Coordinates of C-alpha atoms and ligand atoms in Angstrom, one line a residue:
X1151 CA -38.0 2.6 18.6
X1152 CA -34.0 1.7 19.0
X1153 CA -32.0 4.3 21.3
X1154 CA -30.3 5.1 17.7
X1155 CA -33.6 6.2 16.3
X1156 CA -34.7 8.5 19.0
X1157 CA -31.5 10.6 18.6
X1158 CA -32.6 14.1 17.5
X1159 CA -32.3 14.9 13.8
X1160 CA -29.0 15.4 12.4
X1161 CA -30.1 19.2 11.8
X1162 CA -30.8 20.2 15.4
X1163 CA -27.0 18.4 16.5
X1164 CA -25.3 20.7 13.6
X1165 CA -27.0 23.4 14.9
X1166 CA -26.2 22.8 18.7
X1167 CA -22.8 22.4 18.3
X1168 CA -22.1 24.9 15.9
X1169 CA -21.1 22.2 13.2
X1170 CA -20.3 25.0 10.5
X1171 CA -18.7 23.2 8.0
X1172 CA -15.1 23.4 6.9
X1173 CA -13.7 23.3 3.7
X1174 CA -10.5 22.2 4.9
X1175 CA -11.7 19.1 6.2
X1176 CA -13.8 18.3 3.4
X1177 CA -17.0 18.3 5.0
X1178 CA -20.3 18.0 3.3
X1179 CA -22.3 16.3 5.7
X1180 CA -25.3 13.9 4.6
X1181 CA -28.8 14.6 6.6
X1182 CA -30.9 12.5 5.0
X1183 CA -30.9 9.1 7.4
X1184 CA -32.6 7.4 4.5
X1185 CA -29.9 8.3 2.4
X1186 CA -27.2 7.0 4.8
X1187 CA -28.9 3.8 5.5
X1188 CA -29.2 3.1 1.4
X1189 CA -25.4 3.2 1.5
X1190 CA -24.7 1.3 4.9
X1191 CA -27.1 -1.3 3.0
X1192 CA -25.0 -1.1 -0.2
X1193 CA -21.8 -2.0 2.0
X1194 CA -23.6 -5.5 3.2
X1195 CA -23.6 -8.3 4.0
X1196 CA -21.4 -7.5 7.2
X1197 CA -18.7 -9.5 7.0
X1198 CA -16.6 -10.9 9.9
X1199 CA -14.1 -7.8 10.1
X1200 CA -14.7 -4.5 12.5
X1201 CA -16.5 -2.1 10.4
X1202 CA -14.2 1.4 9.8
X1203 CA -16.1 4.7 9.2
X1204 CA -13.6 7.5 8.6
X1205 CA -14.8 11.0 9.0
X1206 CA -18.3 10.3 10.8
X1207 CA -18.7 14.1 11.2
X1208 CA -22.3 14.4 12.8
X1209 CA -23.1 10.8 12.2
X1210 CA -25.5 10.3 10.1
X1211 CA -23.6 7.1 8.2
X1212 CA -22.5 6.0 11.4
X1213 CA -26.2 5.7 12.9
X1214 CA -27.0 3.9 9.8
X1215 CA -24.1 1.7 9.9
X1216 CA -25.3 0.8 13.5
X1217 CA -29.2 0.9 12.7
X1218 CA -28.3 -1.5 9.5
X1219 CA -27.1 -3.8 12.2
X1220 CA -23.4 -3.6 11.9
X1221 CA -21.9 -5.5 14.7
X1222 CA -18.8 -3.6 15.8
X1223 CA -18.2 -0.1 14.5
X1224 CA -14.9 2.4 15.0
X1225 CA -14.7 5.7 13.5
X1226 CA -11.7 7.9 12.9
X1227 CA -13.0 11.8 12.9
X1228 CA -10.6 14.8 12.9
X1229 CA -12.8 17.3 13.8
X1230 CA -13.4 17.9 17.3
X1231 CA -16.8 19.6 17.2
X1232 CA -17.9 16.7 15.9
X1233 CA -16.0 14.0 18.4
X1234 CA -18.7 16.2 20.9
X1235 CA -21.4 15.8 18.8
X1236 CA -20.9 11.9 18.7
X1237 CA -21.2 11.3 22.4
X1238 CA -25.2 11.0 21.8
X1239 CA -24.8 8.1 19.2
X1240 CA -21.7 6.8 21.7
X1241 CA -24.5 6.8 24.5
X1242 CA -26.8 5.2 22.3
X1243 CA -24.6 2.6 20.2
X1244 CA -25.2 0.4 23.4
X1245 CA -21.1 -0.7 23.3
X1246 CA -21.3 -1.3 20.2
X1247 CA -19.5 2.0 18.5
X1248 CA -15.7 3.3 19.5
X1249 CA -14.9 7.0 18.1
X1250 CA -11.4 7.7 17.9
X1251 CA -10.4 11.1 17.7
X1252 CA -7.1 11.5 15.1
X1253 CA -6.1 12.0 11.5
X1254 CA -6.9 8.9 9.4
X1255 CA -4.1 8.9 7.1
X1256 CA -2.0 8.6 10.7
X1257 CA -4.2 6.1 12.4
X1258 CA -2.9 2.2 13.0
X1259 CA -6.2 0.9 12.5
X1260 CA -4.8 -2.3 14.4
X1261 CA -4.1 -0.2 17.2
X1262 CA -7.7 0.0 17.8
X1263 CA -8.9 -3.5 16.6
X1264 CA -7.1 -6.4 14.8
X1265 CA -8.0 -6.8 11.3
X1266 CA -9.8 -7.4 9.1
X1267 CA -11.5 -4.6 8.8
X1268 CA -14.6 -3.5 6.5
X1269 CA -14.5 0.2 5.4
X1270 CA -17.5 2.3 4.9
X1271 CA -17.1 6.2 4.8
X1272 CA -18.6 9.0 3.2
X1273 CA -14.9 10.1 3.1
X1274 CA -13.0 13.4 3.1
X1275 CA -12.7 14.0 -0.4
X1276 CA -9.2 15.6 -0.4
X1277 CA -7.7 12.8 1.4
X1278 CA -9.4 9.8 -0.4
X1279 CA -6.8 9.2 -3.1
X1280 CA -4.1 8.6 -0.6
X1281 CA -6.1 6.7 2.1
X1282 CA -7.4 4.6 -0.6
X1283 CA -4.0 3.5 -1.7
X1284 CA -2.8 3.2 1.7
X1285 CA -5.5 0.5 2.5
X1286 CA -5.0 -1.4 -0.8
X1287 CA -1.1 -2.0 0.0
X1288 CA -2.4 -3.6 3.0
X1289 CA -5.0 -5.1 1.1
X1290 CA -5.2 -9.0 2.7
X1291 CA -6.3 -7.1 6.1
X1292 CA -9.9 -5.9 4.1
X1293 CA -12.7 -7.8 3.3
X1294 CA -14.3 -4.8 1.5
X1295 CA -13.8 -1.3 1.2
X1296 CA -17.6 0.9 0.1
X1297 CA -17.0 4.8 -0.2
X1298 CA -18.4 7.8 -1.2
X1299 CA -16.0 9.9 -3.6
X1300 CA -16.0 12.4 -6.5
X1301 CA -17.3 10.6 -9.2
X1302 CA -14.3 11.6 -11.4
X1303 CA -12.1 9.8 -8.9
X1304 CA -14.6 6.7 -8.7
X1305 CA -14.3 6.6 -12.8
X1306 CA -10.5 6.8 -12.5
X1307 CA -10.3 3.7 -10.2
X1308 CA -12.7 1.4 -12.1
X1309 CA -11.2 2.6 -15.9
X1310 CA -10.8 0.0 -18.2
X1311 CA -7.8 -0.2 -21.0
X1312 CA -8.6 2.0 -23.3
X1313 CA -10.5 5.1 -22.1
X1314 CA -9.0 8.2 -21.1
X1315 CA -10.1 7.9 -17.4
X1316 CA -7.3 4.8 -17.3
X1317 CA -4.3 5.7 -15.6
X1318 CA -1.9 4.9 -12.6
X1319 CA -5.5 4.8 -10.2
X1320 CA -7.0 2.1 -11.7
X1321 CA -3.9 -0.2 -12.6
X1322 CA -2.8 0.2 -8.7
X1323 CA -6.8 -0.1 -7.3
X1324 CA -7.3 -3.0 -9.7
X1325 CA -4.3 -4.9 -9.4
X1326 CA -5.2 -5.3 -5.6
X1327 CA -9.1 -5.3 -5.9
X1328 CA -12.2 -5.7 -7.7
X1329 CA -13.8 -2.4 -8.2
X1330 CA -17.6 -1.7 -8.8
X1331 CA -18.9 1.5 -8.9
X1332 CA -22.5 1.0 -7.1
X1333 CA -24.6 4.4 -7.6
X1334 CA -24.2 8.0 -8.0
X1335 CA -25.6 11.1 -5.1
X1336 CA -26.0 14.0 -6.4
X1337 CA -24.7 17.5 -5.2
X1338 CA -28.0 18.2 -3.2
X1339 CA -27.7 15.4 -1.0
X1340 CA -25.0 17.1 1.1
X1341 CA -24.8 20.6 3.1
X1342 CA -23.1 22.3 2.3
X1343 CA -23.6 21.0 -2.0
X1344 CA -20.6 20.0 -3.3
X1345 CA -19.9 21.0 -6.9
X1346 CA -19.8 17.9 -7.9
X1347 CA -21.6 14.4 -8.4
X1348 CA -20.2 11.7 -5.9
X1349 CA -20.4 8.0 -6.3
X1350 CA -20.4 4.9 -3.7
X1351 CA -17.6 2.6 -5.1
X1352 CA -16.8 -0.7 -4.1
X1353 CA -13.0 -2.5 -3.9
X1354 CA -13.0 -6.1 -3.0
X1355 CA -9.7 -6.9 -2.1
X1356 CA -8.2 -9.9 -4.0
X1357 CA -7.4 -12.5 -2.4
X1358 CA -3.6 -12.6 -4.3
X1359 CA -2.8 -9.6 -6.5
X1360 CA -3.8 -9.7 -10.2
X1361 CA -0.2 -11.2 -11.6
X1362 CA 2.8 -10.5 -10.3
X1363 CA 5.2 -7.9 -9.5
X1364 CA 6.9 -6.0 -7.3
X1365 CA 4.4 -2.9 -6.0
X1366 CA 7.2 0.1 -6.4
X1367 CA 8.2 -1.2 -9.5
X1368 CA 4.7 -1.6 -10.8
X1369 CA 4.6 2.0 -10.1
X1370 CA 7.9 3.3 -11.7
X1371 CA 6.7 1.6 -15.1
X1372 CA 3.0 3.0 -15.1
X1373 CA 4.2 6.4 -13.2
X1374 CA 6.8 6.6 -16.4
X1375 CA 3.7 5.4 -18.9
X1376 CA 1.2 7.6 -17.5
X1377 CA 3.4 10.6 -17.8
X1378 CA 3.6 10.3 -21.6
X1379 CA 0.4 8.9 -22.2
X1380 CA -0.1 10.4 -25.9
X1381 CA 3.4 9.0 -26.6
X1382 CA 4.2 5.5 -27.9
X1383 CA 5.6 3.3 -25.3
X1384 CA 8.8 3.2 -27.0
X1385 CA 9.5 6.8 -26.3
X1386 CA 7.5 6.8 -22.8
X1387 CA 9.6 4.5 -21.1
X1388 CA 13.2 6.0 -22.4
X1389 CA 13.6 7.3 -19.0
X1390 CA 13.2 3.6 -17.7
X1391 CA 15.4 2.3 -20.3
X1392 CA 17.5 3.6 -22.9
X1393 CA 16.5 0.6 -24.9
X1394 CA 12.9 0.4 -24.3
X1395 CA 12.2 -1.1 -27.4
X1396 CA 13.7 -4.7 -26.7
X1397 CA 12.4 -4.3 -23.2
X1398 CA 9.2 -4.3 -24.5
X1399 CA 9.9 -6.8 -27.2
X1400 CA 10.7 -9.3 -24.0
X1401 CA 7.5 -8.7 -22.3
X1402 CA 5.8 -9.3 -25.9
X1403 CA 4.3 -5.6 -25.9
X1404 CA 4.3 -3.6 -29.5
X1405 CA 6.1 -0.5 -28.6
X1406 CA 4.1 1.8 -30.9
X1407 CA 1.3 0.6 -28.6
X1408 CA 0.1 3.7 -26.0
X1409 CA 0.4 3.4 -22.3
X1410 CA -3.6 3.3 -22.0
X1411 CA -4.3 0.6 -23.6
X1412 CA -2.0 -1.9 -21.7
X1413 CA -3.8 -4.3 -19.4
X1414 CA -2.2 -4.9 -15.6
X1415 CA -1.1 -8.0 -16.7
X1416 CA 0.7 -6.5 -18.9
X1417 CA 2.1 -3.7 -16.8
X1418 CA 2.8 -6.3 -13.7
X1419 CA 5.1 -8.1 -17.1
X1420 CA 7.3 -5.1 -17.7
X1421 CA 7.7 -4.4 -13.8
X1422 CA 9.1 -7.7 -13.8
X1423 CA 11.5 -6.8 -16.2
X1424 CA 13.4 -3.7 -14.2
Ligands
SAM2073 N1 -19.7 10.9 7.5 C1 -20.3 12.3 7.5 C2 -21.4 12.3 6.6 O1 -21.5 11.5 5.7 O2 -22.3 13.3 6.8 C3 -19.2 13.3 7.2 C4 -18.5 13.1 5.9 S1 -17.5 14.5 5.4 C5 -17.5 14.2 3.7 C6 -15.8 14.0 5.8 C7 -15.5 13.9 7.3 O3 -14.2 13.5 7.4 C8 -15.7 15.1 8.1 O4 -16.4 14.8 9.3 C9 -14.2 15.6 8.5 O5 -14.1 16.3 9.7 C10 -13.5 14.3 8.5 N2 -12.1 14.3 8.2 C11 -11.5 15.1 7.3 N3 -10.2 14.9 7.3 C12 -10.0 13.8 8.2 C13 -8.8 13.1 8.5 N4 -7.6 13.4 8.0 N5 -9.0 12.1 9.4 C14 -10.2 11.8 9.9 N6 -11.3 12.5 9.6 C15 -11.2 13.5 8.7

């Protein structure tokens, strides 16, 4: 038996150090280590990059991030009750897991090891929106990025044209990355049981962005779309251009059409135009 398996269960370590959790941080913890090592499986191979957990809380990913064999692990946790009750898996990661203690949407990852990196997180789910687009405008420093969100929000990020779940999400996740959601967990696999279904999702970064554009104009054009997505384009974009019409007539886009069911192509096309 590995040190990592001997660690007492997840249960007795909540209990010891008082790990009520907080609502504030978004914690519903996962206990079940066979859960935890089904996703830290569903995140390999391991690739060459420094694998990222954020939010390890009491550590049940992160001992099955280690027990799946991942070579170099550094995880980002908030919370101090749980920085204390990571010592044990510290102790037993033989060298090969950092903690550091700090707020993740303020952490340099390179400041703790050069990229890439490989995220894999069970993560906080009020912050995941704006972590996940943080990483993805730094995309080229990721070989792959597998975490647990609200299944609404892993929807939203791998929408296709046409649905209602397609909005500014998906166009600025999959204009960076490949997204696949992998499977769902439901509400009773975390204390305490979030209201909701969660999904693992994957983004591989691409290696070039889907077509070009600038990134804060691609978001002026879909921010403007989105925001009148029953209208047609034509009147959508009027606060963009007074003459929307022959903008869109120069990108080759029918301005009756409806914000959702542009493809990125054809959004990156219309950024280029501002
Ligand atoms: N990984 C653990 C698991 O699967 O059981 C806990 C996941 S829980 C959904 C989210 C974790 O993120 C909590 O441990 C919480 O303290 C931590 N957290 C919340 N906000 C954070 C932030 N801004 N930076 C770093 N960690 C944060």
């Amino acid at each position: 038996m590995s040190k990592v398996e001997a660690l007492p269960p997840l249960r007795e370590v909540i209990a010891q150090h008082e790990l009520a959790a907080r609502k504030s941080l978004g914690q519903n913890f996962l206990l079940d280590l066979n859960l935890t090592r089904k996703i830290a499986r569903s995140a390999m191979p391991w690739t060459d990059a420094t694998v990222v957990e954020i939010g390890p809380g009491p550590g049940g990913l992160t001992r099955a991030l280690l027990l799946e064999g991942a070579p170099r692990v550094i995880a980002v946790e908030r919370d101090d009750r749980c920085i204390a009750a990571l010592q044990d898996v510290i102790a037993a990661a033989d060298g090969r897991l950092v903690v550091h203690a700090g707020d993740a949407l303020e952490t340099d990852f390179a400041a703790l090891a050069p990229p890439p990196w490989q995220v894999v997180a069970n993560l906080p789910y009020n912050i995941a929106t704006p972590l996940l687009l943080g990483w993805l405008a730094q995309a080229q420093n990721f070989t792959r990025i597998t975490v647990l969100v609200q299944k609404e929000v892993a929807e939203r990020l791998a929408a296709k044209p046409g649905g209602k779940t397609y909005g500014r999400l998906a166009v600025a996740a999959q204009w960076r990355a490949e997204v696949r959601m992998l499977f769902d967990i439901g509400p009773q696999a975390f204390v305490p049981a979030p209201k909701v279904t969660s999904t693992i999702v994957e983004l591989t970064p691409r290696t070039k962005p889907l077509a070009e554009a600038e990134p804060a104009k691609l978001e002026r054009v879909t921010a403007a779309a989105f925001n009148q997505r029953r209208k047609m384009l034509r009147a959508a974009l009027k606060p963009l251009w007074p003459d929307a019409d022959a903008k869109l007539g120069q990108a080759g886009i029918d301005p009756t059409r409806r914000a959702e069911t542009l493809s990125i192509e054809e959004f990156c096309a219309l950024a280029r135009l501002m």
